């Protein structure tokens, strides 16, 4: 599908309006294969909207988004096929509450990937073990803690064998003591070479795991670079002000 | 007067009025006449058999047919109303407003008598088929709004999660949204079922065959023939039978609603 030099995600001059309100004002941005890119910024800066444009949960107003070289805004593009290769993890988990954990992990494998039940279950078990939740196959989401639910959501995305993962503030809805487990799973993923785009407020994670840090404010990218450098010596004054508040 | 004393006096007065009312009713009412007109003993014995084996049976069959027919229609209407294609929304809205605004009785009469003449077409099943079709058309309009509300009550994140896994819009609706929506609307739909049980009584206007009569038709026949003719005995019996069917269901609705509230 794509050679090593094609960026996993490439965004060119992306604009997005909600009504009269321009939330993305010309974004140029890319994530290389195997890279972990963290996006930070104050709320309302457009960082979640940018992430959601990458698998077209939001329709861009103008601009180009290439996923593994495929223009996803092209009417010819098979959007469902592209989406099935992009794992997405939401702030509010969004597990299917009427299904067991196992069914949550299998339904898209069977209905979208066309895998048989046996194969789907085997892959699901492997991914549950990976996020440290083996034995929870028959539980319903409502009976799990927030941290467990989010790890199931990660396992659900991984069961599709995605080429990349998008995380939309994955730990923001969690109690502080549950954040660690989820970050641990994400770190493991990163060390296995998974391509990741992470919208987050976890500066520690960004510094430790990220290959690139992007700071957004007011719908534009103000600054980007190696996480440790951006965090230690932000050049832009709005970045300085933001980091002074959160660090 | 102290506040607690006043409350006690108030309550005493309320009880007093109630006792007085019951006493007057018991003394003034003509109990012999009531028994003769509402609870004729011969009629009581004679009528049960047909009321139950034909009436209750048909009432239940007609309710089930019009409920599930209406449910399928309602699902189509609800999905049309949420369609991105505007004309579908207009059609569904027009249909729902039209049939919710008409009395069920008018629709039944129209389907049973007017439509066969006007269009030279008799619905399958003859006159009773026409009546059931009318109930389906009306109940579908009511349930459509319930189901639409149920679909919209499913959080947006659910379909976003399904779509981000690569599921198509249709697959998302069938596997993710509708199962959750139906859970939400089970109590109001059960309520609709109870309303339909009572609406089947309107089918009596069609004058159906003897073995097609539901509870109300049969009880009306027993008011003009048989041992309890000229009394309201059979009507009382039908009322009791209706309550035996509907009361457990209304209790079920209350229980389901309580359970759902606890689950949230």
XYZ file of C-alpha atoms in Angstrom:
511
model
C 0.000 0.000 0.000
C 2.717 2.471 0.942
C 6.444 2.480 1.257
C 8.375 3.593 4.287
C 8.733 7.198 3.165
C 5.020 7.943 2.758
C 3.857 9.720 5.904
C 1.179 7.841 7.832
C -0.836 11.029 8.113
C -0.342 14.166 6.086
C -2.517 17.239 6.520
C -2.236 20.151 4.082
C -3.771 23.601 4.595
C -6.733 22.223 6.582
C -9.576 24.597 7.388
C -12.633 23.692 9.422
C -15.615 25.867 10.217
C -18.408 25.117 12.657
C -20.999 27.510 11.264
C -19.345 30.939 11.302
C -16.688 29.812 13.711
C -13.332 28.869 12.168
C -11.787 26.272 14.478
C -8.922 25.172 12.220
C -7.177 27.979 10.334
C -4.851 26.325 7.872
C -3.118 23.355 9.474
C -0.075 21.718 7.905
C 0.896 18.671 9.812
C 2.249 15.176 9.359
C 2.900 12.010 11.288
C 5.572 9.689 9.928
C 5.252 5.945 10.124
C 6.239 4.624 13.525
C 6.198 8.103 15.000
C 4.412 9.089 18.206
C 3.089 12.641 17.883
C 1.503 14.344 20.872
C -0.773 17.348 20.370
C -1.248 19.719 23.289
C -2.951 23.049 23.758
C -5.673 24.808 25.707
C -9.267 23.643 25.313
C -10.891 25.133 22.237
C -7.586 25.212 20.402
C -8.862 22.798 17.745
C -6.632 19.843 18.648
C -9.479 17.337 19.006
C -11.106 18.618 15.822
C -7.822 18.078 13.967
C -7.626 14.504 15.254
C -11.245 13.833 14.347
C -10.662 15.135 10.823
C -7.983 12.492 10.280
C -10.605 9.712 10.123
C -13.304 12.098 8.941
C -15.518 11.980 11.995
C -15.476 15.683 11.157
C -15.666 16.790 7.538
C -12.965 19.348 6.714
C -14.218 22.562 5.123
C -11.176 22.754 2.857
C -7.705 21.288 2.604
C -6.242 17.855 2.024
C -5.835 14.901 4.350
C -3.746 11.973 3.170
C -3.736 8.756 5.162
C -0.977 6.480 3.911
C -1.090 8.530 0.729
C -4.850 8.114 0.216
C -6.887 11.327 -0.011
C -9.725 10.558 2.401
C -11.779 13.539 1.254
C -11.897 12.109 -2.261
C -15.324 10.666 -3.051
C -13.598 7.688 -4.650
C -11.833 6.741 -1.423
C -13.303 3.783 0.473
C -13.736 5.608 3.753
C -14.810 2.515 5.717
C -11.726 0.614 4.569
C -9.443 3.512 5.523
C -11.135 3.899 8.906
C -10.768 0.204 9.653
C -6.975 0.673 9.476
C -7.029 3.643 11.861
C -7.658 2.730 15.493
C -9.476 5.422 17.455
C -9.683 5.818 21.216
C -12.142 8.330 22.662
C -12.128 10.376 25.841
C -15.420 8.779 26.882
C -14.392 5.199 25.891
C -17.571 4.605 23.831
C -17.666 0.873 24.405
C -20.892 -0.739 23.226
C -22.818 -1.135 26.507
C -25.176 -3.840 25.230
C -22.334 -6.205 24.392
C -19.832 -8.149 26.451
C -16.172 -7.199 26.297
C -15.541 -10.123 23.943
C -18.365 -9.057 21.606
C -17.065 -5.472 21.674
C -13.709 -6.762 20.452
C -15.102 -9.162 17.853
C -17.984 -7.406 16.121
C -15.957 -5.193 13.785
C -13.421 -7.957 13.146
C -16.247 -10.172 11.927
C -18.474 -7.598 10.235
C -15.783 -5.385 8.711
C -12.681 -7.592 8.419
C -14.749 -10.648 7.581
C -12.897 -12.844 10.040
C -14.425 -16.086 11.284
C -15.573 -16.266 14.868
C -12.725 -18.507 16.024
C -10.048 -16.264 14.562
C -11.715 -13.109 15.912
C -11.957 -14.552 19.426
C -8.311 -15.621 19.354
C -7.153 -12.145 18.302
C -9.434 -10.541 20.875
C -8.006 -12.708 23.658
C -4.472 -11.811 22.686
C -5.260 -8.097 22.771
C -7.118 -8.339 26.078
C -4.064 -10.005 27.563
C -1.923 -7.248 26.108
C -3.883 -4.551 27.961
C -3.839 -6.665 31.124
C -7.501 -7.620 31.164
C -7.560 -11.339 30.408
C -10.465 -12.938 32.213
C -12.819 -10.007 31.567
C -14.184 -11.485 28.320
C -17.732 -11.946 29.611
C -18.015 -8.724 31.597
C -20.253 -5.912 30.427
C -18.659 -2.435 30.147
C -20.836 -1.041 32.962
C -19.161 -3.458 35.391
C -15.650 -2.222 34.631
C -13.817 0.783 36.036
C -13.070 3.718 33.755
C -9.462 2.668 33.367
C -10.479 -0.876 32.488
C -13.048 0.399 29.990
C -10.448 2.551 28.281
C -8.050 -0.386 28.061
C -10.834 -2.504 26.531
C -11.393 0.322 24.040
C -7.701 0.210 23.132
C -7.875 -3.579 22.763
C -10.963 -3.186 20.561
C -9.084 -0.824 18.253
C -5.985 -3.068 18.216
C -8.044 -6.121 17.279
C -8.548 -4.575 13.844
C -4.751 -4.670 13.330
C -4.638 -0.934 12.623
C -1.676 0.727 10.936
C -1.966 3.684 13.286
C -3.814 4.778 16.414
C -5.553 8.062 17.218
C -6.067 8.960 20.882
C -8.478 11.767 21.782
C -7.635 12.764 25.371
C -7.692 9.106 26.430
C -7.079 9.762 30.122
C -9.043 12.987 30.654
C -12.181 11.239 31.885
C -10.333 8.976 34.320
C -9.817 9.184 38.051
C -6.167 10.120 38.689
C -5.254 6.720 40.131
C -6.485 4.960 36.985
C -4.517 7.074 34.502
C -1.270 5.148 35.008
C -2.552 1.798 33.726
C -3.823 3.346 30.508
C -0.602 5.285 29.911
C 1.370 2.114 30.540
C -0.535 0.333 27.765
C 0.066 3.268 25.435
C 3.779 3.257 26.222
C 3.989 -0.440 25.374
C 2.270 0.264 22.073
C 4.695 3.049 21.260
C 7.693 0.866 22.032
C 6.353 -1.752 19.615
C 6.600 0.870 16.895
C 2.911 1.748 16.530
C 2.229 5.023 14.729
C 0.315 7.196 17.182
C -1.302 10.612 17.229
C -2.204 11.552 20.792
C -4.198 14.580 21.908
C -3.376 14.792 25.590
C -2.763 16.845 28.692
C -0.236 14.308 30.018
C 3.026 16.249 29.622
C 5.001 13.461 31.263
C 3.811 10.998 28.654
C 4.568 13.444 25.847
C 8.109 14.008 27.101
C 8.868 10.368 27.709
C 7.191 8.661 24.774
C 6.602 11.319 22.105
C 8.837 11.733 19.076
C 7.255 15.075 18.287
C 5.219 17.558 20.273
C 2.768 19.921 18.609
C 1.348 22.936 20.417
C -1.919 24.324 19.077
C -3.804 27.464 20.038
C -6.645 29.319 18.360
C -6.862 26.900 15.433
C -3.231 27.081 14.364
C -0.055 25.160 15.151
C 2.126 27.611 17.040
C 5.096 25.420 17.742
C 6.355 21.913 17.164
C 9.520 20.007 17.868
C 11.226 17.428 20.060
C 9.050 17.171 23.194
C 11.796 17.681 25.751
C 13.012 20.806 23.948
C 9.577 22.335 23.484
C 8.664 21.632 27.102
C 11.943 22.941 28.476
C 12.349 25.969 26.253
C 9.158 27.028 24.515
C 9.827 29.833 22.037
C 6.359 31.217 21.550
C 4.955 33.259 24.447
C 1.533 31.550 24.293
C 3.287 28.197 24.606
C 5.211 29.571 27.571
C 2.010 30.812 29.202
C 0.234 27.490 28.638
C 3.103 25.371 29.933
C 3.545 27.610 32.953
C -0.047 26.794 33.897
C 0.005 23.032 33.361
C 3.512 22.044 34.453
C -54.195 26.018 67.180
C -50.909 24.199 66.985
C -49.783 23.179 63.533
C -49.818 19.462 64.336
C -53.357 19.740 65.765
C -54.556 21.547 62.696
C -53.100 18.850 60.465
C -54.873 16.171 62.494
C -58.191 18.038 62.220
C -57.743 18.455 58.470
C -57.143 14.798 58.054
C -60.151 13.936 60.229
C -62.385 16.081 58.022
C -61.089 14.355 54.873
C -61.827 10.909 56.337
C -65.254 12.108 57.485
C -66.233 13.249 53.977
C -65.143 9.897 52.549
C -67.135 7.844 55.109
C -70.190 10.032 54.578
C -69.963 9.584 50.810
C -69.705 5.790 51.063
C -72.606 5.660 53.522
C -74.878 7.753 51.306
C -73.959 5.655 48.293
C -74.678 2.406 50.133
C -78.045 3.596 51.471
C -79.365 5.526 48.481
C -78.356 3.204 45.635
C -80.834 0.552 44.513
C -78.684 -2.532 44.894
C -81.289 -4.924 43.556
C -81.578 -2.924 40.355
C -77.829 -2.725 40.024
C -77.469 -6.463 40.435
C -80.227 -7.150 37.916
C -78.849 -4.732 35.320
C -75.102 -5.230 35.668
C -74.671 -8.688 37.117
C -77.450 -10.880 35.713
C -76.751 -14.350 37.153
C -77.848 -16.422 34.151
C -75.982 -14.173 31.758
C -72.898 -14.395 33.933
C -72.876 -18.172 33.621
C -73.811 -18.282 29.960
C -71.581 -15.530 28.501
C -68.132 -16.389 29.831
C -67.525 -19.194 27.369
C -67.806 -17.171 24.145
C -66.296 -14.053 25.707
C -63.158 -15.951 26.600
C -62.719 -18.542 23.828
C -63.599 -16.129 21.006
C -63.405 -12.606 22.430
C -60.221 -12.706 24.502
C -58.495 -14.857 21.917
C -59.300 -12.509 19.026
C -58.574 -9.366 21.039
C -55.087 -10.700 21.775
C -54.476 -11.864 18.201
C -55.615 -8.518 16.751
C -53.495 -6.583 19.240
C -50.381 -8.593 18.419
C -50.878 -8.267 14.657
C -51.452 -4.517 14.777
C -48.617 -3.994 17.281
C -45.930 -5.776 15.311
C -47.245 -4.486 11.983
C -47.221 -0.995 13.456
C -43.726 -1.552 14.859
C -42.272 -2.380 11.441
C -44.027 0.638 9.916
C -42.845 2.820 12.801
C -39.231 1.743 12.300
C -39.386 2.676 8.615
C -41.002 6.021 9.483
C -38.481 6.784 12.235
C -35.521 6.028 9.969
C -37.093 8.145 7.199
C -37.534 10.973 9.639
C -33.816 10.820 10.461
C -32.813 10.423 6.809
C -30.275 12.831 5.325
C -32.527 12.966 2.231
C -35.033 15.759 2.892
C -38.059 14.412 0.940
C -38.023 11.258 3.102
C -38.188 13.436 6.198
C -41.080 15.443 4.756
C -43.019 12.323 3.792
C -42.534 10.709 7.199
C -43.488 13.908 9.023
C -46.606 14.358 6.884
C -47.643 10.756 7.437
C -47.105 10.900 11.209
C -48.936 14.206 11.634
C -51.825 13.013 9.440
C -52.470 9.726 11.235
C -51.843 11.043 14.733
C -54.390 13.765 14.097
C -57.196 11.393 13.076
C -59.357 9.358 15.464
C -58.584 5.651 15.051
C -62.306 5.075 14.557
C -62.346 7.291 11.462
C -59.415 5.410 9.937
C -61.049 2.052 10.679
C -64.318 3.085 9.044
C -62.467 4.551 6.077
C -60.397 1.401 5.539
C -63.356 -0.909 6.084
C -65.998 0.846 3.999
C -64.697 3.802 2.012
C -61.420 2.473 0.603
C -62.899 -0.747 -0.909
C -65.515 1.320 -2.758
C -63.254 4.179 -3.791
C -60.331 2.060 -5.006
C -62.172 -1.135 -5.920
C -59.741 -2.928 -3.636
C -60.394 -5.029 -0.547
C -57.475 -5.473 1.834
C -56.389 -9.097 2.383
C -58.462 -10.779 5.080
C -61.635 -8.935 4.101
C -63.258 -6.484 6.433
C -61.276 -7.550 9.509
C -58.068 -7.294 7.483
C -59.058 -3.734 6.630
C -59.654 -2.962 10.298
C -56.266 -4.378 11.300
C -54.571 -2.445 8.513
C -56.167 0.712 9.907
C -54.848 -0.046 13.397
C -51.377 -0.705 11.937
C -51.441 2.622 10.082
C -52.430 4.518 13.230
C -50.205 2.745 15.761
C -47.254 2.997 13.348
C -47.578 6.772 13.387
C -47.569 6.880 17.185
C -44.701 4.439 17.665
C -42.594 6.168 14.990
C -42.109 9.210 17.213
C -41.223 6.982 20.179
C -38.636 5.063 18.189
C -37.153 8.224 16.696
C -36.706 9.632 20.194
C -35.096 6.344 21.259
C -32.630 6.411 18.375
C -31.690 9.997 19.178
C -31.233 9.131 22.842
C -28.324 6.814 21.982
C -25.150 8.871 22.570
C -23.432 10.126 19.414
C -20.171 8.558 20.589
C -21.667 5.117 19.983
C -22.042 5.583 16.246
C -18.722 7.437 16.115
C -17.003 4.447 17.705
C -18.692 2.064 15.268
C -17.866 4.206 12.241
C -14.253 4.591 13.355
C -13.982 0.785 13.378
C -14.940 0.870 9.707
C -18.601 -0.140 10.037
C -20.946 1.232 7.386
C -23.819 3.519 8.328
C -26.379 0.739 7.918
C -24.362 -1.780 9.906
C -23.885 0.795 12.672
C -27.631 1.393 12.824
C -28.509 -2.310 12.943
C -25.788 -3.593 15.291
C -25.052 -0.639 17.548
C -27.762 2.049 17.590
C -31.059 0.153 17.227
C -30.401 -2.466 19.933
C -29.704 0.346 22.406
C -32.625 2.444 21.166
C -35.070 -0.441 21.618
C -33.948 -0.926 25.183
C -34.756 2.693 25.866
C -38.215 2.527 24.277
C -39.443 -0.777 25.727
C -41.535 0.913 28.467
C -43.278 3.410 26.137
C -43.820 0.642 23.554
C -45.432 -1.595 26.169
C -47.687 1.330 26.937
C -48.576 1.561 23.256
C -49.402 -2.158 23.363
C -51.892 -1.563 26.173
C -53.497 1.299 24.233
C -53.805 -1.008 21.216
C -55.587 -3.694 23.254
C -58.266 -1.138 23.958
C -58.309 0.225 20.404
C -59.162 -3.236 19.023
C -62.594 -2.645 20.612
C -63.229 -0.099 17.846
C -63.226 -2.933 15.300
C -66.805 -3.706 16.378
C -68.070 -1.027 13.933
C -67.048 -3.253 11.020
C -69.642 -5.921 11.858
C -67.376 -8.940 11.421
C -68.164 -12.671 11.194
C -69.221 -14.453 14.383
C -65.898 -16.165 14.997
C -63.909 -12.994 14.194
C -65.500 -10.884 16.931
C -63.314 -9.458 19.671
C -64.364 -8.807 23.271
C -66.414 -5.673 22.737
C -68.306 -7.023 19.706
C -69.301 -10.177 21.577
C -70.351 -8.325 24.673
C -72.511 -6.020 22.536
C -74.156 -9.085 20.967
C -74.923 -10.461 24.431
C -76.600 -7.173 25.301
C -79.296 -7.857 22.697
C -79.538 -11.668 22.783
C -79.172 -14.503 25.274
C -80.163 -14.666 28.950
C -78.618 -11.301 29.882
C -80.170 -9.383 26.959
C -81.284 -5.908 27.902
C -78.757 -5.646 30.723
C -75.153 -4.434 30.887
C -73.979 -7.770 32.316
C -71.861 -8.772 29.321
C -70.296 -5.304 29.258
C -69.208 -5.728 32.884
C -67.768 -9.118 32.014
C -65.838 -7.666 29.083
C -64.546 -4.898 31.350
C -63.276 -7.470 33.847
C -61.561 -9.425 31.067
C -59.924 -6.279 29.656
C -58.558 -5.466 33.098
C -57.233 -8.995 33.531
C -55.239 -8.507 30.308
C -54.133 -4.895 30.770
C -53.372 -4.639 34.491
C -50.393 -7.028 34.499
C -49.009 -5.150 31.487
C -49.308 -1.703 33.056
C -47.619 -3.071 36.190
C -44.895 -4.480 33.926
C -44.362 -1.033 32.405
C -44.011 0.517 35.846
C -41.506 -2.176 36.829
C -39.488 -1.765 33.624
C -39.325 2.003 34.055
C -38.130 1.650 37.627
C -35.506 -0.876 36.568
C -34.280 1.390 33.785
C -34.012 4.335 36.120
C -31.899 2.289 38.489
C -29.617 1.185 35.650
C -28.729 4.801 34.889
